[in-house]
mmCIF file of C-alpha atoms in Angstrom:
data_model
loop_
_atom_site.group_PDB
_atom_site.id
_atom_site.type_symbol
_atom_site.label_atom_id
_atom_site.label_comp_id
_atom_site.label_asym_id
_atom_site.label_seq_id
_atom_site.Cartn_x
_atom_site.Cartn_y
_atom_site.Cartn_z
ATOM 1 C CA MET S 285 -2.538 -10.981 -27.505
ATOM 2 C CA ILE S 286 -5.201 -11.650 -24.797
ATOM 3 C CA GLN S 287 -8.621 -10.476 -25.832
ATOM 4 C CA THR S 288 -10.189 -7.006 -25.523
ATOM 5 C CA GLU S 289 -13.042 -7.864 -23.368
ATOM 6 C CA SER S 290 -10.428 -9.473 -20.927
ATOM 7 C CA LYS S 291 -8.352 -6.268 -20.651
ATOM 8 C CA PHE S 292 -8.605 -3.536 -18.074
ATOM 9 C CA SER S 293 -9.261 -0.768 -20.329
ATOM 10 C CA LYS S 294 -8.644 2.865 -19.670
ATOM 11 C CA LEU S 295 -12.446 3.411 -19.537
ATOM 12 C CA ARG S 296 -12.112 1.236 -15.951
ATOM 13 C CA TRP S 297 -9.290 2.977 -15.142
ATOM 14 C CA GLY S 298 -11.178 6.306 -15.461
ATOM 15 C CA LEU S 299 -14.464 4.724 -13.621
ATOM 16 C CA THR S 300 -12.255 4.153 -10.755
ATOM 17 C CA ILE S 301 -11.335 7.933 -9.847
ATOM 18 C CA VAL S 302 -14.800 8.784 -10.154
ATOM 19 C CA GLY S 303 -15.468 6.091 -7.654
ATOM 20 C CA LEU S 304 -12.501 7.587 -5.552
ATOM 21 C CA GLY S 305 -13.844 11.153 -6.250
ATOM 22 C CA LEU S 306 -17.626 10.034 -5.285
ATOM 23 C CA TYR S 307 -16.097 8.028 -1.793
ATOM 24 C CA LEU S 308 -14.497 11.415 -0.976
ATOM 25 C CA VAL S 309 -17.068 13.653 -1.808
ATOM 26 C CA ASP S 310 -19.748 11.418 0.017
ATOM 27 C CA ILE S 311 -17.716 11.034 3.447
ATOM 28 C CA LEU S 312 -16.714 14.653 3.189
ATOM 29 C CA SER S 313 -20.225 15.998 2.599
ATOM 30 C CA ASP S 314 -21.192 14.006 5.578
ATOM 31 C CA LEU S 315 -18.973 15.516 8.065
ATOM 32 C CA ILE S 316 -19.799 18.827 6.817
ATOM 33 C CA VAL S 317 -23.380 18.129 7.953
ATOM 34 C CA ALA S 318 -22.273 16.581 11.280
ATOM 35 C CA VAL S 319 -20.272 19.922 12.003
ATOM 36 C CA ASN S 320 -23.220 22.277 11.085
ATOM 37 C CA TYR S 321 -25.396 20.014 13.234
ATOM 38 C CA PHE S 322 -23.016 20.365 16.355
ATOM 39 C CA ARG S 323 -23.105 24.139 15.712
ATOM 40 C CA GLU S 324 -26.589 24.322 15.892
ATOM 41 C CA GLY S 325 -26.781 22.354 19.061
ATOM 42 C CA HIS S 326 -27.936 19.070 17.511
ATOM 43 C CA LEU S 327 -25.536 17.276 19.443
ATOM 44 C CA VAL S 328 -27.555 13.392 19.019
ATOM 45 C CA TRP S 329 -27.594 14.087 15.089
ATOM 46 C CA SER S 330 -24.239 15.469 14.797
ATOM 47 C CA GLY S 331 -23.109 12.105 16.758
ATOM 48 C CA LEU S 332 -25.262 9.669 14.528
ATOM 49 C CA THR S 333 -23.932 11.309 11.753
ATOM 50 C CA VAL S 334 -20.366 10.801 12.772
ATOM 51 C CA LEU S 335 -21.154 7.397 14.018
ATOM 52 C CA PHE S 336 -21.905 6.138 10.530
ATOM 53 C CA VAL S 337 -19.113 7.556 9.115
ATOM 54 C CA VAL S 338 -16.475 6.048 11.752
ATOM 55 C CA VAL S 339 -18.685 2.294 11.491
ATOM 56 C CA GLY S 340 -17.959 2.209 7.686
ATOM 57 C CA SER S 341 -14.496 3.450 7.837
ATOM 58 C CA LEU S 342 -13.746 0.972 10.382
ATOM 59 C CA THR S 343 -15.529 -1.881 8.848
ATOM 60 C CA THR S 344 -13.669 -1.716 5.382
ATOM 61 C CA GLN S 345 -10.026 -1.074 7.323
ATOM 62 C CA ILE S 346 -10.296 -3.949 8.722
ATOM 63 C CA PHE S 347 -11.359 -6.464 5.834
ATOM 64 C CA SER S 348 -8.966 -4.436 3.421
ATOM 65 C CA TYR S 349 -6.084 -5.609 6.103
ATOM 66 C CA ALA S 350 -7.406 -9.046 6.410
ATOM 67 C CA TRP S 351 -7.533 -9.672 2.671
ATOM 68 C CA TYR S 352 -4.037 -7.747 2.120
ATOM 69 C CA ARG S 353 -3.271 -10.617 5.277
ATOM 70 C CA ASP S 354 -4.743 -13.177 3.419
ATOM 71 C CA ASP S 355 -3.048 -12.013 -0.306
ATOM 72 C CA MET S 356 0.363 -11.959 1.401
ATOM 73 C CA SER S 357 0.256 -15.360 3.324
ATOM 74 C CA SER S 358 -0.607 -17.007 0.176
ATOM 75 C CA THR S 359 2.608 -16.127 -1.199
ATOM 76 C CA GLN S 360 4.718 -16.383 1.737
ATOM 77 C CA GLY S 361 6.894 -18.586 -0.891
ATOM 78 C CA ASP S 362 8.174 -15.694 -3.228
ATOM 79 C CA PRO S 363 9.420 -12.506 -0.745
ATOM 80 C CA GLY S 364 9.266 -10.351 -3.952
ATOM 81 C CA GLU S 365 5.591 -11.254 -4.468
ATOM 82 C CA GLN S 366 4.486 -10.525 -1.165
ATOM 83 C CA GLN S 367 5.689 -7.247 -1.343
ATOM 84 C CA SER S 368 4.289 -6.519 -4.741
ATOM 85 C CA ILE S 369 1.009 -7.216 -3.008
ATOM 86 C CA SER S 370 1.035 -5.071 -0.008
ATOM 87 C CA GLY S 371 3.445 -2.360 -1.244
ATOM 88 C CA MET S 372 4.699 -2.513 2.216
ATOM 89 C CA ARG S 373 5.807 -5.045 5.350
ATOM 90 C CA THR S 374 3.230 -6.211 7.949
ATOM 91 C CA GLY S 375 3.887 -3.243 10.691
ATOM 92 C CA GLY S 376 3.222 -0.651 7.714
ATOM 93 C CA LEU S 377 0.180 -2.501 6.724
ATOM 94 C CA ILE S 378 -1.131 -2.089 10.305
ATOM 95 C CA GLN S 379 -0.019 1.725 10.509
ATOM 96 C CA VAL S 380 -2.213 2.174 7.217
ATOM 97 C CA HIS S 381 -5.232 1.036 8.313
ATOM 98 C CA VAL S 382 -5.266 2.151 11.732
ATOM 99 C CA THR S 383 -4.650 5.696 10.346
ATOM 100 C CA GLN S 384 -7.741 4.790 8.326
ATOM 101 C CA MET S 385 -5.929 4.693 4.939
ATOM 102 C CA GLY S 386 -6.455 1.433 3.433
ATOM 103 C CA MET S 387 -8.887 2.241 1.176
ATOM 104 C CA PHE S 388 -6.623 5.151 -0.599
ATOM 105 C CA THR S 389 -3.797 2.887 -0.567
ATOM 106 C CA ARG S 390 -5.797 0.227 -2.492
ATOM 107 C CA TYR S 391 -7.119 3.346 -4.595
ATOM 108 C CA TYR S 392 -3.642 4.285 -5.207
ATOM 109 C CA GLN S 393 -2.035 0.970 -6.011
ATOM 110 C CA LEU S 394 -4.755 -0.008 -8.633
ATOM 111 C CA LEU S 395 -4.434 3.492 -10.332
ATOM 112 C CA MET S 396 -0.525 3.513 -10.382
ATOM 113 C CA LEU S 397 -0.575 -0.027 -11.906
ATOM 114 C CA GLY S 398 -3.473 0.731 -14.200
ATOM 115 C CA TYR S 399 -1.497 3.943 -15.139
ATOM 116 C CA LYS S 400 1.577 1.710 -16.034
ATOM 117 C CA VAL S 401 0.085 -1.142 -17.597
ATOM 118 C CA LEU S 402 -2.421 1.181 -19.771
ATOM 119 C CA TRP S 403 0.049 3.814 -21.042
ATOM 120 C CA SER S 404 3.191 1.594 -21.863
ATOM 121 C CA LYS S 405 4.494 1.147 -25.186
ATOM 122 C CA PRO S 406 1.750 -0.888 -27.190
ATOM 123 C CA ALA S 407 4.389 -3.976 -28.467
ATOM 124 C CA SER S 408 5.336 -4.343 -24.161
ATOM 125 C CA PRO S 409 4.934 -7.589 -22.635
ATOM 126 C CA ILE S 410 3.156 -6.085 -19.598
ATOM 127 C CA ARG S 411 0.344 -4.305 -22.099
ATOM 128 C CA ASP S 412 -0.271 -7.587 -23.290
ATOM 129 C CA SER S 413 0.024 -9.995 -20.054
ATOM 130 C CA GLN S 414 -3.091 -11.990 -19.104
ATOM 131 C CA GLU S 415 -1.548 -12.646 -15.501
ATOM 132 C CA ILE S 416 -1.044 -8.627 -14.650
ATOM 133 C CA HIS S 417 -4.522 -7.575 -16.394
ATOM 134 C CA LEU S 418 -6.006 -10.612 -14.001
ATOM 135 C CA HIS S 419 -4.154 -8.695 -11.100
ATOM 136 C CA LEU S 420 -5.700 -5.739 -11.756
ATOM 137 C CA PHE S 421 -9.088 -7.131 -12.015
ATOM 138 C CA GLY S 422 -8.619 -8.742 -8.771
ATOM 139 C CA HIS S 423 -7.708 -5.665 -7.092
ATOM 140 C CA ALA S 424 -10.689 -3.748 -8.568
ATOM 141 C CA ALA S 425 -12.450 -6.574 -7.152
ATOM 142 C CA ASP S 426 -11.436 -6.083 -3.700
ATOM 143 C CA LEU S 427 -12.004 -2.324 -4.181
ATOM 144 C CA SER S 428 -15.545 -2.938 -5.307
ATOM 145 C CA MET S 429 -16.451 -5.070 -2.432
ATOM 146 C CA LEU S 430 -14.949 -2.816 0.377
ATOM 147 C CA LYS S 431 -17.113 -0.037 -1.065
ATOM 148 C CA LEU S 432 -20.677 -2.132 -1.030
ATOM 149 C CA PHE S 433 -19.650 -2.553 2.607
ATOM 150 C CA GLU S 434 -19.042 1.046 3.171
ATOM 151 C CA THR S 435 -21.758 2.074 1.107
ATOM 152 C CA PHE S 436 -24.274 -0.108 3.150
ATOM 153 C CA LEU S 437 -23.040 0.674 6.732
ATOM 154 C CA GLU S 438 -22.425 4.195 6.094
ATOM 155 C CA SER S 439 -24.198 5.797 2.909
ATOM 156 C CA CYS S 440 -27.572 3.592 3.301
ATOM 157 C CA PRO S 441 -28.024 4.810 7.072
ATOM 158 C CA GLN S 442 -26.761 7.916 6.541
ATOM 159 C CA LEU S 443 -29.582 8.702 3.747
ATOM 160 C CA LEU S 444 -32.050 7.412 5.907
ATOM 161 C CA LEU S 445 -30.956 9.969 8.908
ATOM 162 C CA GLN S 446 -31.177 12.692 6.935
ATOM 163 C CA PHE S 447 -34.336 12.029 5.448
ATOM 164 C CA TYR S 448 -35.606 11.267 8.615
ATOM 165 C CA ILE S 449 -34.307 14.550 9.798
ATOM 166 C CA MET S 450 -35.602 16.737 6.999
ATOM 167 C CA LEU S 451 -39.551 15.097 7.325
ATOM 168 C CA GLY S 452 -39.515 14.187 10.567
ATOM 169 C CA HIS S 453 -38.154 17.402 11.894
ATOM 170 C CA GLY S 454 -38.502 19.759 9.391
ATOM 171 C CA HIS S 455 -34.897 20.998 9.592
ATOM 172 C CA CYS S 456 -33.504 21.060 6.168
ATOM 173 C CA SER S 457 -30.488 23.153 4.898
ATOM 174 C CA ILE S 458 -28.450 23.270 1.430
ATOM 175 C CA TRP S 459 -25.704 20.818 2.942
ATOM 176 C CA GLN S 460 -28.458 18.131 4.301
ATOM 177 C CA CYS S 461 -29.286 17.913 0.515
ATOM 178 C CA ILE S 462 -26.089 17.977 -0.962
ATOM 179 C CA SER S 463 -25.060 14.788 1.647
ATOM 180 C CA VAL S 464 -28.539 13.112 0.728
ATOM 181 C CA ALA S 465 -27.605 13.773 -3.197
ATOM 182 C CA CYS S 466 -24.156 11.960 -2.406
ATOM 183 C CA SER S 467 -25.204 9.641 -0.704
ATOM 184 C CA LEU S 468 -27.943 8.440 -3.555
ATOM 185 C CA VAL S 469 -25.472 8.713 -6.204
ATOM 186 C CA ASN S 470 -22.584 6.793 -3.857
ATOM 187 C CA ILE S 471 -25.013 3.778 -3.742
ATOM 188 C CA ALA S 472 -26.301 3.718 -7.283
ATOM 189 C CA TRP S 473 -22.567 3.812 -8.257
ATOM 190 C CA THR S 474 -21.434 1.340 -5.448
ATOM 191 C CA VAL S 475 -23.932 -1.198 -6.609
ATOM 192 C CA VAL S 476 -23.355 -0.970 -10.427
ATOM 193 C CA ASP S 477 -19.622 -1.378 -10.213
ATOM 194 C CA TYR S 478 -20.144 -4.475 -7.981
ATOM 195 C CA ARG S 479 -22.553 -6.151 -10.613
ATOM 196 C CA ARG S 480 -20.048 -5.476 -13.054
ATOM 197 C CA CYS S 481 -17.444 -7.234 -11.150
ATOM 198 C CA LEU S 482 -19.748 -9.829 -10.328
ATOM 199 C CA HIS S 483 -20.610 -10.464 -13.637
ATOM 200 C CA ARG S 484 -17.070 -10.504 -14.891
ATOM 201 C CA SER S 485 -16.206 -12.948 -12.100
ATOM 202 C CA ILE S 486 -19.171 -15.307 -13.181
ATOM 203 C CA SER S 487 -18.712 -14.981 -17.043
ATOM 204 C CA LYS S 488 -14.966 -15.863 -16.716
#
């Protein structure tokens, strides 16, 4: 049986759900702010707000696809393993990332595999398999790095933009405050999560 600290715990699984929720709320609040700016006639502010969301999303999709392809190419000799990495073939993988669903696919795969492992029978071989737990941590580390890209390409610029509009132009609304709060929480959460993954990889 592997040691507890080397297991992908139920707490880590739950925190992954929290991270997904923060990711969704942050993007949703920014898009609502952009729509409100558009309705008020602030087209430049609306455009910049959407631009940061798009740049962050596009960057994470590109890296997500590249890492999936790298994982698949490293297991070309084992078609079954290749299928288990991506859950789909190359065509489906491209489609998922073109439709901006790469991050959600990664979250889904991590949560589903984690659920199968963590809630399997106590004596189940899969539950205590070192390899499957390392696989889960690998998925989590990829997500953490992608979230870091998204945070510094979307949440940080978004935060500065909203502060500039609020302080420099005296334009303040409840949705701007919500967007700022979501960006701050998302930045803090992402940095802590990345630091945790980095600490684990160094101490292995």
